[in-house]
């Protein structure tokens, strides 16, 4: 059986059976999957979907992702261009699951994920679906030191977020306002008031 089919089957098993998922995780099965992917050239998107199946689910897994798994997903984010929309979306979905716990978010912050998020935030090639998840991840990793860099925030982050806050896509507008609020450490409602004062054309999402 081709390797990508085996990895797909493991992902299906993890998705359908939390019990089987936890047993495989306890036996470091996910690390083995990464080893096979690295050595045999399995499609990265398939590997990311399988990782998402292992890290998510109801109830959530008893074991949290290892640093090795988190680094693999982070490396995928760094190596994926904004024009690879489906792969980028799948990568963000895996990162979003990692961010479900404070420990996962902290490890991503230590890997300096904020700088990559800012690069992608400014890239017009990022699809709306990926941008929606990107903004959510920015909220989860809001303690990243790069968000305390005033010049970077002023020059690269706020102009893009203000533009998204004026989007007709209400979900994106709402997410952008949440990120601005998070950076400003204030309630989203107050940020909306300030934005309306600065630009009356901004609509309530």
Short mmCIF file of C-alpha atoms in Angstrom, two decimals:
data_model
loop_
_atom_site.label_atom_id
_atom_site.label_comp_id
_atom_site.label_asym_id
_atom_site.label_seq_id
_atom_site.Cartn_x
_atom_site.Cartn_y
_atom_site.Cartn_z
CA UNK A 1 0.00 0.00 0.00
CA UNK A 2 1.40 3.48 -0.88
CA UNK A 3 2.72 5.44 2.09
CA UNK A 4 0.31 8.33 1.63
CA UNK A 5 -2.61 5.87 1.81
CA UNK A 6 -1.26 4.43 5.07
CA UNK A 7 -0.96 7.92 6.56
CA UNK A 8 -4.47 8.78 5.34
CA UNK A 9 -5.79 5.59 6.98
CA UNK A 10 -4.09 6.48 10.27
CA UNK A 11 -5.69 9.91 10.14
CA UNK A 12 -9.10 8.37 9.51
CA UNK A 13 -8.60 5.98 12.42
CA UNK A 14 -7.61 8.84 14.74
CA UNK A 15 -10.64 10.86 13.62
CA UNK A 16 -13.11 8.00 14.13
CA UNK A 17 -11.75 6.51 17.36
CA UNK A 18 -10.37 8.69 20.17
CA UNK A 19 -9.34 5.50 21.98
CA UNK A 20 -7.21 4.30 19.05
CA UNK A 21 -5.88 7.83 18.56
CA UNK A 22 -4.61 8.00 22.15
CA UNK A 23 -2.98 4.56 21.96
CA UNK A 24 -1.13 5.52 18.79
CA UNK A 25 -0.01 8.80 20.39
CA UNK A 26 1.24 6.96 23.49
CA UNK A 27 3.36 4.74 21.23
CA UNK A 28 4.81 7.86 19.54
CA UNK A 29 3.02 6.95 16.35
CA UNK A 30 2.81 10.56 15.21
CA UNK A 31 6.59 10.96 15.43
CA UNK A 32 6.89 7.81 13.33
CA UNK A 33 4.56 9.34 10.76
CA UNK A 34 6.82 12.41 10.55
CA UNK A 35 9.85 10.18 10.10
CA UNK A 36 8.17 8.34 7.23
CA UNK A 37 7.06 11.62 5.64
CA UNK A 38 10.57 13.05 5.84
CA UNK A 39 12.29 9.96 4.47
CA UNK A 40 9.80 8.95 1.79
CA UNK A 41 8.43 12.19 0.42
CA UNK A 42 4.79 11.74 1.38
CA UNK A 43 2.65 14.76 0.37
CA UNK A 44 2.93 17.34 3.15
CA UNK A 45 -0.75 18.23 2.98
CA UNK A 46 -1.77 14.66 3.71
CA UNK A 47 0.64 14.55 6.66
CA UNK A 48 -0.78 17.82 8.03
CA UNK A 49 -4.35 16.53 7.80
CA UNK A 50 -3.33 13.40 9.69
CA UNK A 51 -1.57 15.51 12.34
CA UNK A 52 -4.77 17.54 12.72
CA UNK A 53 -6.77 14.34 13.22
CA UNK A 54 -4.39 13.19 15.95
CA UNK A 55 -4.24 16.52 17.77
CA UNK A 56 -7.96 17.27 17.67
CA UNK A 57 -11.16 15.42 18.38
CA UNK A 58 -13.71 15.05 21.16
CA UNK A 59 -12.63 14.34 23.77
CA UNK A 60 -9.22 15.92 23.11
CA UNK A 61 -6.16 13.66 23.31
CA UNK A 62 -4.62 13.08 26.72
CA UNK A 63 -1.14 13.67 25.28
CA UNK A 64 -0.24 17.04 23.86
CA UNK A 65 1.88 17.33 20.70
CA UNK A 66 5.63 16.92 21.10
CA UNK A 67 8.00 19.72 20.19
CA UNK A 68 9.05 17.62 17.19
CA UNK A 69 5.50 17.68 15.83
CA UNK A 70 5.10 21.40 16.50
CA UNK A 71 8.39 22.16 14.74
CA UNK A 72 7.29 20.11 11.72
CA UNK A 73 4.08 22.12 11.39
CA UNK A 74 5.95 25.39 11.96
CA UNK A 75 8.49 24.47 9.26
CA UNK A 76 5.58 23.78 6.90
CA UNK A 77 4.25 27.27 7.60
CA UNK A 78 7.66 28.81 6.84
CA UNK A 79 8.10 26.88 3.60
CA UNK A 80 4.57 27.37 2.22
CA UNK A 81 3.98 30.38 0.01
CA UNK A 82 0.82 32.46 0.19
CA UNK A 83 -0.14 31.32 -3.32
CA UNK A 84 -0.38 27.68 -2.15
CA UNK A 85 -3.78 28.42 -0.70
CA UNK A 86 -5.03 24.94 0.13
CA UNK A 87 -1.74 23.83 1.69
CA UNK A 88 -1.51 27.07 3.66
CA UNK A 89 -5.07 26.62 4.95
CA UNK A 90 -4.32 23.04 6.02
CA UNK A 91 -1.16 24.23 7.80
CA UNK A 92 -3.07 26.94 9.64
CA UNK A 93 -5.72 24.42 10.68
CA UNK A 94 -3.02 22.28 12.30
CA UNK A 95 -1.51 25.34 14.01
CA UNK A 96 -4.92 26.38 15.27
CA UNK A 97 -5.32 22.99 16.96
CA UNK A 98 -1.85 23.30 18.53
CA UNK A 99 -2.87 26.71 19.90
CA UNK A 100 -5.82 25.15 21.73
CA UNK A 101 -3.57 24.81 24.78
CA UNK A 102 -1.43 27.53 26.41
CA UNK A 103 1.58 25.22 26.20
CA UNK A 104 1.17 24.77 22.44
CA UNK A 105 0.81 28.51 21.91
CA UNK A 106 3.87 29.15 24.09
CA UNK A 107 6.00 26.76 22.06
CA UNK A 108 4.94 28.44 18.83
CA UNK A 109 5.83 31.81 20.32
CA UNK A 110 9.28 30.48 21.24
CA UNK A 111 9.71 29.45 17.59
CA UNK A 112 8.95 33.11 16.68
CA UNK A 113 5.78 32.37 14.75
CA UNK A 114 4.72 36.02 15.02
CA UNK A 115 7.19 37.20 12.38
CA UNK A 116 5.89 34.68 9.84
CA UNK A 117 2.28 35.61 10.64
CA UNK A 118 3.04 39.26 9.98
CA UNK A 119 4.66 38.40 6.63
CA UNK A 120 1.58 36.44 5.56
CA UNK A 121 -0.80 39.07 6.94
CA UNK A 122 0.67 41.58 4.49
CA UNK A 123 0.56 39.20 1.51
CA UNK A 124 -2.46 39.83 -0.76
CA UNK A 125 -2.19 36.29 -2.17
CA UNK A 126 -3.47 34.76 1.09
CA UNK A 127 -7.05 33.50 0.59
CA UNK A 128 -9.93 34.67 2.78
CA UNK A 129 -10.24 31.21 4.35
CA UNK A 130 -6.56 31.17 5.31
CA UNK A 131 -6.69 34.79 6.49
CA UNK A 132 -9.58 33.97 8.81
CA UNK A 133 -7.54 31.24 10.54
CA UNK A 134 -4.36 33.37 10.47
CA UNK A 135 -6.14 36.12 12.41
CA UNK A 136 -7.41 33.59 14.93
CA UNK A 137 -3.88 32.26 15.44
CA UNK A 138 -2.64 35.84 15.95
CA UNK A 139 -5.07 36.12 18.84
CA UNK A 140 -3.80 32.89 20.40
CA UNK A 141 -0.15 33.94 20.17
CA UNK A 142 -0.76 37.56 21.09
CA UNK A 143 2.05 37.48 23.67
CA UNK A 144 4.67 37.08 20.93
CA UNK A 145 7.31 39.81 21.52
CA UNK A 146 7.08 40.91 17.89
CA UNK A 147 3.63 42.36 18.64
CA UNK A 148 5.31 44.71 21.11
CA UNK A 149 7.52 46.17 18.40
CA UNK A 150 5.84 49.55 17.94
CA UNK A 151 7.42 50.33 14.57
CA UNK A 152 6.48 46.94 13.13
CA UNK A 153 2.93 47.27 14.43
CA UNK A 154 2.60 50.79 13.06
CA UNK A 155 4.14 50.11 9.66
CA UNK A 156 3.09 46.53 8.84
CA UNK A 157 0.34 45.27 11.12
CA UNK A 158 -2.19 48.00 11.85
CA UNK A 159 -2.55 49.27 8.25
CA UNK A 160 -3.46 45.76 7.10
CA UNK A 161 -5.75 45.10 10.06
CA UNK A 162 -7.55 48.42 9.59
CA UNK A 163 -8.12 47.48 5.95
CA UNK A 164 -9.52 44.08 6.94
CA UNK A 165 -11.75 45.76 9.53
CA UNK A 166 -13.47 47.54 6.64
CA UNK A 167 -14.05 44.35 4.67
CA UNK A 168 -17.51 43.42 3.49
CA UNK A 169 -16.63 39.93 4.73
CA UNK A 170 -17.99 40.30 8.25
CA UNK A 171 -16.11 37.32 9.65
CA UNK A 172 -12.75 38.75 8.56
CA UNK A 173 -13.71 42.20 9.83
CA UNK A 174 -14.70 40.75 13.20
CA UNK A 175 -11.46 38.77 13.48
CA UNK A 176 -9.35 41.80 12.52
CA UNK A 177 -11.00 43.88 15.24
CA UNK A 178 -10.33 41.14 17.78
CA UNK A 179 -6.63 41.13 16.84
CA UNK A 180 -6.45 44.92 17.13
CA UNK A 181 -8.17 44.70 20.49
CA UNK A 182 -5.76 42.01 21.62
CA UNK A 183 -2.73 44.08 20.63
CA UNK A 184 -4.21 47.15 22.28
CA UNK A 185 -5.24 45.11 25.36
CA UNK A 186 -8.71 46.61 25.29
CA UNK A 187 -12.29 45.40 24.77
CA UNK A 188 -13.24 44.93 21.11
CA UNK A 189 -16.21 47.29 21.54
CA UNK A 190 -13.94 50.15 22.61
CA UNK A 191 -11.58 49.55 19.71
CA UNK A 192 -14.55 49.72 17.32
CA UNK A 193 -15.50 53.08 18.79
CA UNK A 194 -11.95 54.37 18.27
CA UNK A 195 -11.85 53.07 14.71
CA UNK A 196 -15.16 54.72 13.86
CA UNK A 197 -13.87 58.01 15.19
CA UNK A 198 -10.80 57.68 12.99
CA UNK A 199 -12.73 56.46 9.96
CA UNK A 200 -16.55 56.83 9.99
CA UNK A 201 -16.84 54.47 7.00
CA UNK A 202 -15.95 51.48 9.18
CA UNK A 203 -19.08 49.43 9.78
CA UNK A 204 -19.96 47.28 12.75
CA UNK A 205 -19.31 43.67 11.66
#
